[in-house]
PDB file of C-alpha atoms in Angstrom:
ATOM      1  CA  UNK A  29     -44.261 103.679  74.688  1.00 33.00           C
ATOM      2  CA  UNK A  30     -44.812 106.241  77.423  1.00 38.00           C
ATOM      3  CA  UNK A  31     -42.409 107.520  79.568  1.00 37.00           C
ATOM      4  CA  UNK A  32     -43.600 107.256  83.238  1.00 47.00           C
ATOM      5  CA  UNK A  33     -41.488 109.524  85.084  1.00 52.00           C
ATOM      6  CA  UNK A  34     -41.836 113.515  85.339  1.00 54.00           C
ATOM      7  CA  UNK A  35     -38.098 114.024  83.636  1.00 57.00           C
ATOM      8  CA  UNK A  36     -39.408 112.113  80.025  1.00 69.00           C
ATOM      9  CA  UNK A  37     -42.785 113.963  79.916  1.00 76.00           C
ATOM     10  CA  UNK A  38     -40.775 117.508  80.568  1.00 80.00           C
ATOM     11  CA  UNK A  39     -38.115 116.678  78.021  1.00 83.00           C
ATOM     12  CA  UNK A  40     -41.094 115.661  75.654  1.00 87.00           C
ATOM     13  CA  UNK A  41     -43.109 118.815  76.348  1.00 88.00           C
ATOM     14  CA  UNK A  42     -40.056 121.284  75.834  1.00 90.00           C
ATOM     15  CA  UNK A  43     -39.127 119.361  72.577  1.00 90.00           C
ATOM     16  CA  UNK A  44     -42.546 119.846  71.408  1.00 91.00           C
ATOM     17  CA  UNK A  45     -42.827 123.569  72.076  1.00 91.00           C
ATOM     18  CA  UNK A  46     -39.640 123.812  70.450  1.00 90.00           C
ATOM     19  CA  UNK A  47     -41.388 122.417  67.539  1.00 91.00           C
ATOM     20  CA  UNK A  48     -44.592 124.330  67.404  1.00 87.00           C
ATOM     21  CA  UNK A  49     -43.192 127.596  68.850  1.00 87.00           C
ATOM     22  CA  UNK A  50     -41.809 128.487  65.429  1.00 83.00           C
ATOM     23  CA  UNK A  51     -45.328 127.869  63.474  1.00 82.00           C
ATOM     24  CA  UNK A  52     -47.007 130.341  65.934  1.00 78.00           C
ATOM     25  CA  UNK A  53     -48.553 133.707  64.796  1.00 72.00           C
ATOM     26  CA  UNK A  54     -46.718 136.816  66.618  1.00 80.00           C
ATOM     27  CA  UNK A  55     -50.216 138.505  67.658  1.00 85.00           C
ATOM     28  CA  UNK A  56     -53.201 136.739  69.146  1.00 89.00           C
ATOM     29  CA  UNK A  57     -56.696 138.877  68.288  1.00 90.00           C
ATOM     30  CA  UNK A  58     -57.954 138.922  72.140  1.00 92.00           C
ATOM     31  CA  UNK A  59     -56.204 138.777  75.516  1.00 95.00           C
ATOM     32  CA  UNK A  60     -55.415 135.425  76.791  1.00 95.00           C
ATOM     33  CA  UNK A  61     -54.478 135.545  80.245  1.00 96.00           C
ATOM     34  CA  UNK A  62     -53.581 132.485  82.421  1.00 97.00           C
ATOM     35  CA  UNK A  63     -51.627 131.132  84.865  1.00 97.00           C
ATOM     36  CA  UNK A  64     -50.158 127.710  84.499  1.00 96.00           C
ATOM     37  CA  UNK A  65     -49.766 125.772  88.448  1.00 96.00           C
ATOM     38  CA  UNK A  66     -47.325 123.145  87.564  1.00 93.00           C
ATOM     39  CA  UNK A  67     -45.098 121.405  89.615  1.00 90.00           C
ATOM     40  CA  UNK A  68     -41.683 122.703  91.668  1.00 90.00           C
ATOM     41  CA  UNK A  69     -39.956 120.261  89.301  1.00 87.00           C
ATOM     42  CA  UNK A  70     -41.418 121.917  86.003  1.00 89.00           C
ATOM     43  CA  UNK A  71     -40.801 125.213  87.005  1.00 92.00           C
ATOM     44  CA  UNK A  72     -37.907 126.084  85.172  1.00 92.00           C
ATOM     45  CA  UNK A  73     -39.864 124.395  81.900  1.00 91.00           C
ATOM     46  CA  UNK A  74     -43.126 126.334  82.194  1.00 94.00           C
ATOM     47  CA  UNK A  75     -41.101 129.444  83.098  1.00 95.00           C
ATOM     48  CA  UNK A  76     -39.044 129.273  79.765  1.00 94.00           C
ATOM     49  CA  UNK A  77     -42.383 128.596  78.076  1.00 95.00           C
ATOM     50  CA  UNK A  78     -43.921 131.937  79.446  1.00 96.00           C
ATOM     51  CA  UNK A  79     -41.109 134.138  78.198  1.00 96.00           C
ATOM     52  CA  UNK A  80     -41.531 132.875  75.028  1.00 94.00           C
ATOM     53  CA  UNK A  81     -45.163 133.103  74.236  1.00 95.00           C
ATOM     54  CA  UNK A  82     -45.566 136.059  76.353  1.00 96.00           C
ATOM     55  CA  UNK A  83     -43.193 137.533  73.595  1.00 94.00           C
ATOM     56  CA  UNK A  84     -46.610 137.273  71.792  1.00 94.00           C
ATOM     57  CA  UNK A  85     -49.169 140.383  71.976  1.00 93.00           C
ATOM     58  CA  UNK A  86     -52.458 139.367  73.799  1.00 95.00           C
ATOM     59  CA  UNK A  87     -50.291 136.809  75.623  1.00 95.00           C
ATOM     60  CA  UNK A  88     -49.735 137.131  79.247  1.00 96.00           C
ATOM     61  CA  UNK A  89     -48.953 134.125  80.795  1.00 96.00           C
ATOM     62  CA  UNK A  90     -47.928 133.088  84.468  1.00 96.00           C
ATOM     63  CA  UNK A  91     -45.918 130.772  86.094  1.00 96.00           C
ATOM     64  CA  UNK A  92     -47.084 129.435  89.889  1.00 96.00           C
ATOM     65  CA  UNK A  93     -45.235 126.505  90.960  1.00 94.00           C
ATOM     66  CA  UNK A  94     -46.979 124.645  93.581  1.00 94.00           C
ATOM     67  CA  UNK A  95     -45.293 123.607  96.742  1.00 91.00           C
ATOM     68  CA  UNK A  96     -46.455 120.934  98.594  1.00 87.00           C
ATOM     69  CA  UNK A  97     -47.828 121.701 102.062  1.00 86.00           C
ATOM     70  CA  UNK A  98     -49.541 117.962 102.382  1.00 82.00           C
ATOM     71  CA  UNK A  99     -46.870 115.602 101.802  1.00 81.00           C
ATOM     72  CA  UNK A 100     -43.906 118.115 102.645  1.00 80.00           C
ATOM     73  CA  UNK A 101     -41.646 120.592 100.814  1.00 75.00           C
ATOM     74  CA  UNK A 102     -39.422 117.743  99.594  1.00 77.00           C
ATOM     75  CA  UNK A 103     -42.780 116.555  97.489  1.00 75.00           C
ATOM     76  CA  UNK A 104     -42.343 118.115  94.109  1.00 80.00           C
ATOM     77  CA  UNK A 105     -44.122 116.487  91.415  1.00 81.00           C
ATOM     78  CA  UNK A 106     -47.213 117.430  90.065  1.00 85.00           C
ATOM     79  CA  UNK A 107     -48.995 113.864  90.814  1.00 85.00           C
ATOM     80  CA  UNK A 108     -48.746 114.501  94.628  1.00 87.00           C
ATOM     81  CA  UNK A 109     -50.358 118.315  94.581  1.00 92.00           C
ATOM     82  CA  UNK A 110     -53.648 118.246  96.336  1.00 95.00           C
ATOM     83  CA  UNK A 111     -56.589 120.309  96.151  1.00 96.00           C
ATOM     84  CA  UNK A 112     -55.708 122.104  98.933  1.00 96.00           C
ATOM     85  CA  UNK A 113     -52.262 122.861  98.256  1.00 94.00           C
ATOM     86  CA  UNK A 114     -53.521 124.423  94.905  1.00 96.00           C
ATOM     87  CA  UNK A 115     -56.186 126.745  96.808  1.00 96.00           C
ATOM     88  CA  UNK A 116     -53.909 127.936  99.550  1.00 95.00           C
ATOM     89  CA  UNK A 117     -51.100 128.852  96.825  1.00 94.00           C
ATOM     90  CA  UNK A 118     -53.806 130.257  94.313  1.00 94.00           C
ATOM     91  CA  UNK A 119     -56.629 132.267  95.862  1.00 89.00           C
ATOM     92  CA  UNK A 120     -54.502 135.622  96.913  1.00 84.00           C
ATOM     93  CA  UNK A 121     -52.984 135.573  93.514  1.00 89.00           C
ATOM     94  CA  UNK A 122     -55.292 137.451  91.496  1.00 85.00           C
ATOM     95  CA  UNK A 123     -55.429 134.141  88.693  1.00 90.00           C
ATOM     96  CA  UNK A 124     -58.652 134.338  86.467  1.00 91.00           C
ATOM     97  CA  UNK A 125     -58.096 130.964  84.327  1.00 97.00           C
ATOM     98  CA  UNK A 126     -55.696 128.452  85.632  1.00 97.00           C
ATOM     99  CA  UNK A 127     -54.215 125.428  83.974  1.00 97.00           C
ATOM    100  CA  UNK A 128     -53.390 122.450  85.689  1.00 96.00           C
ATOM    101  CA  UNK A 129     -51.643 118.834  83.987  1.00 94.00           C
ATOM    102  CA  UNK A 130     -54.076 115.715  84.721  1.00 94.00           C
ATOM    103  CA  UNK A 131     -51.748 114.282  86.638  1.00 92.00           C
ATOM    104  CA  UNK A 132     -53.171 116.316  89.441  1.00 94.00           C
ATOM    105  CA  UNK A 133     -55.975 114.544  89.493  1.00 95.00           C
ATOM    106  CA  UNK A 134     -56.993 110.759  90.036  1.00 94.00           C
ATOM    107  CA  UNK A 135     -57.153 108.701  86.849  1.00 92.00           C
ATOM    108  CA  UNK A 136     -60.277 109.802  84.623  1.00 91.00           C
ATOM    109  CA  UNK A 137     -62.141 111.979  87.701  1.00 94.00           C
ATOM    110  CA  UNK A 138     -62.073 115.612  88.632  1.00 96.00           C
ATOM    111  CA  UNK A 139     -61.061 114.822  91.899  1.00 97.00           C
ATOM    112  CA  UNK A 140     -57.479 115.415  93.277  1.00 96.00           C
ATOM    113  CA  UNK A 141     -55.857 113.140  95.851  1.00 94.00           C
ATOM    114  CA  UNK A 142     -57.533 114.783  98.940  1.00 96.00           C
ATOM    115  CA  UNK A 143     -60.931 114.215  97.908  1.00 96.00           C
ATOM    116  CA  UNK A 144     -61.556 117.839  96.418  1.00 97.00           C
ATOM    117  CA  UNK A 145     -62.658 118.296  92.837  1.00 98.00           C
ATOM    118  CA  UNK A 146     -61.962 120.927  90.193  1.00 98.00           C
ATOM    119  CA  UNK A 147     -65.207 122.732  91.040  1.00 98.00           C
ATOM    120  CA  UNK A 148     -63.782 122.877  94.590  1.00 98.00           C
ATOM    121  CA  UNK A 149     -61.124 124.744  93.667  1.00 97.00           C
ATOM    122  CA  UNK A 150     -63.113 127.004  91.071  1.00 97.00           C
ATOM    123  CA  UNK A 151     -65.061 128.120  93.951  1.00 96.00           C
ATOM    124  CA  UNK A 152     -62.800 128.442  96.850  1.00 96.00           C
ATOM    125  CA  UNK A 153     -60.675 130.328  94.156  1.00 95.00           C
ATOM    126  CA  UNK A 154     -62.814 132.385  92.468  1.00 94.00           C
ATOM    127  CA  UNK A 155     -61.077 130.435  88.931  1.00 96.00           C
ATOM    128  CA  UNK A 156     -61.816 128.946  85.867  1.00 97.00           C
ATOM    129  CA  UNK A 157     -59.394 125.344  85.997  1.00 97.00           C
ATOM    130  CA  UNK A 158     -58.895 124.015  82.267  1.00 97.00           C
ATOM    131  CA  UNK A 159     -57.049 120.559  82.864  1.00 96.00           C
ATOM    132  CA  UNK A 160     -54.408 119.433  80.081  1.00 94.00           C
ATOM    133  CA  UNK A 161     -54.780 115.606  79.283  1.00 93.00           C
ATOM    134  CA  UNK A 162     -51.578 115.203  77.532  1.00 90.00           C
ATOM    135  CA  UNK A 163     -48.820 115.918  79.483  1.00 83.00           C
ATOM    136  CA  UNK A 164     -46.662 115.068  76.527  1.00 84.00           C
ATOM    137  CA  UNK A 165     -47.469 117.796  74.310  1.00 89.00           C
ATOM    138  CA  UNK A 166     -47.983 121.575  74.590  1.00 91.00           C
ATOM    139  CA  UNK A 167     -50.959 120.712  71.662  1.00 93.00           C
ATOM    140  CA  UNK A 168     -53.880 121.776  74.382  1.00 93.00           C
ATOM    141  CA  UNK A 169     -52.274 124.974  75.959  1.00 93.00           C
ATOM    142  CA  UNK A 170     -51.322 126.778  72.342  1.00 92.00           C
ATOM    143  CA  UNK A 171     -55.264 125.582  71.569  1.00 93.00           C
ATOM    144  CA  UNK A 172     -56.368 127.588  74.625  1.00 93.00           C
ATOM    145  CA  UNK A 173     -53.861 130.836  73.617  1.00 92.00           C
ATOM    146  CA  UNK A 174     -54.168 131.040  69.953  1.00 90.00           C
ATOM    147  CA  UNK A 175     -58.056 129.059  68.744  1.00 84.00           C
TER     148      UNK A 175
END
């Protein structure tokens, strides 16, 4: 069964990296630099992940919690980040690849909930957005640092 709420996909992730975390090579052969925009909520998460993995060489990986400007600062779950809110918060930051959870994004589209797409953002931003499907698992970010 799948756990609806932000709190039971955050306490799945962290399990899971707890998991995999101790399989992991201590080197990667080239850089890998990203910058993960997650949610206010899954800030403390992602920011525990980063210390860890950047523990790996060729590893540099950044935390950007996005705050919502649409809905309000009291708006901090990933589902209700717009496009918008992601370019204002990412374009003076210097981020080359950023990844963002599907939830972002309206079921099966590119598109986030203000109409923008992905390729919006990538050129507004001057990014490359990789999108992880399964907010469950940290399976599809260790693919994108270590494959």
């Amino acid at each position: 069964s799948q756990l609806e709420d932000g709190v039971g996909s955050l306490r799945c992730l962290i399990d899971d990296f707890n998991k995999r975390i101790k399989k992991l090579h201590k080197k990667v052969k080239e850089k890998k630099e990203y910058t993960v925009a997650c949610s206010v909520s899954a800030k403390e998460a992602f920011i525990f992940f980063a210390e860890e993995l950047n523990k790996i060489e060729n590893i540099n990986l950044q935390v950007l919690p996005i705050k919502s400007e649409f809905w309000g600062k009291d708006v901090n779950v990933a589902g209700l980040i717009t496009a918008k809110d992601l370019i204002n918060q990412i374009k003076n930051k210097n981020c080359k690849n950023v990844i963002i959870p599907s939830v972002m994004l309206r079921p099966y589209t590119t598109e986030f909930l203000d109409g923008l797409t992905i390729k919006d953002v990538e050129e507004q931003t001057k990014t490359k957005i990789y999108v992880i499907k399964d907010v469950y698992s940290v399976k599809e970010l260790f693919k994108l640092l270590f494959d």
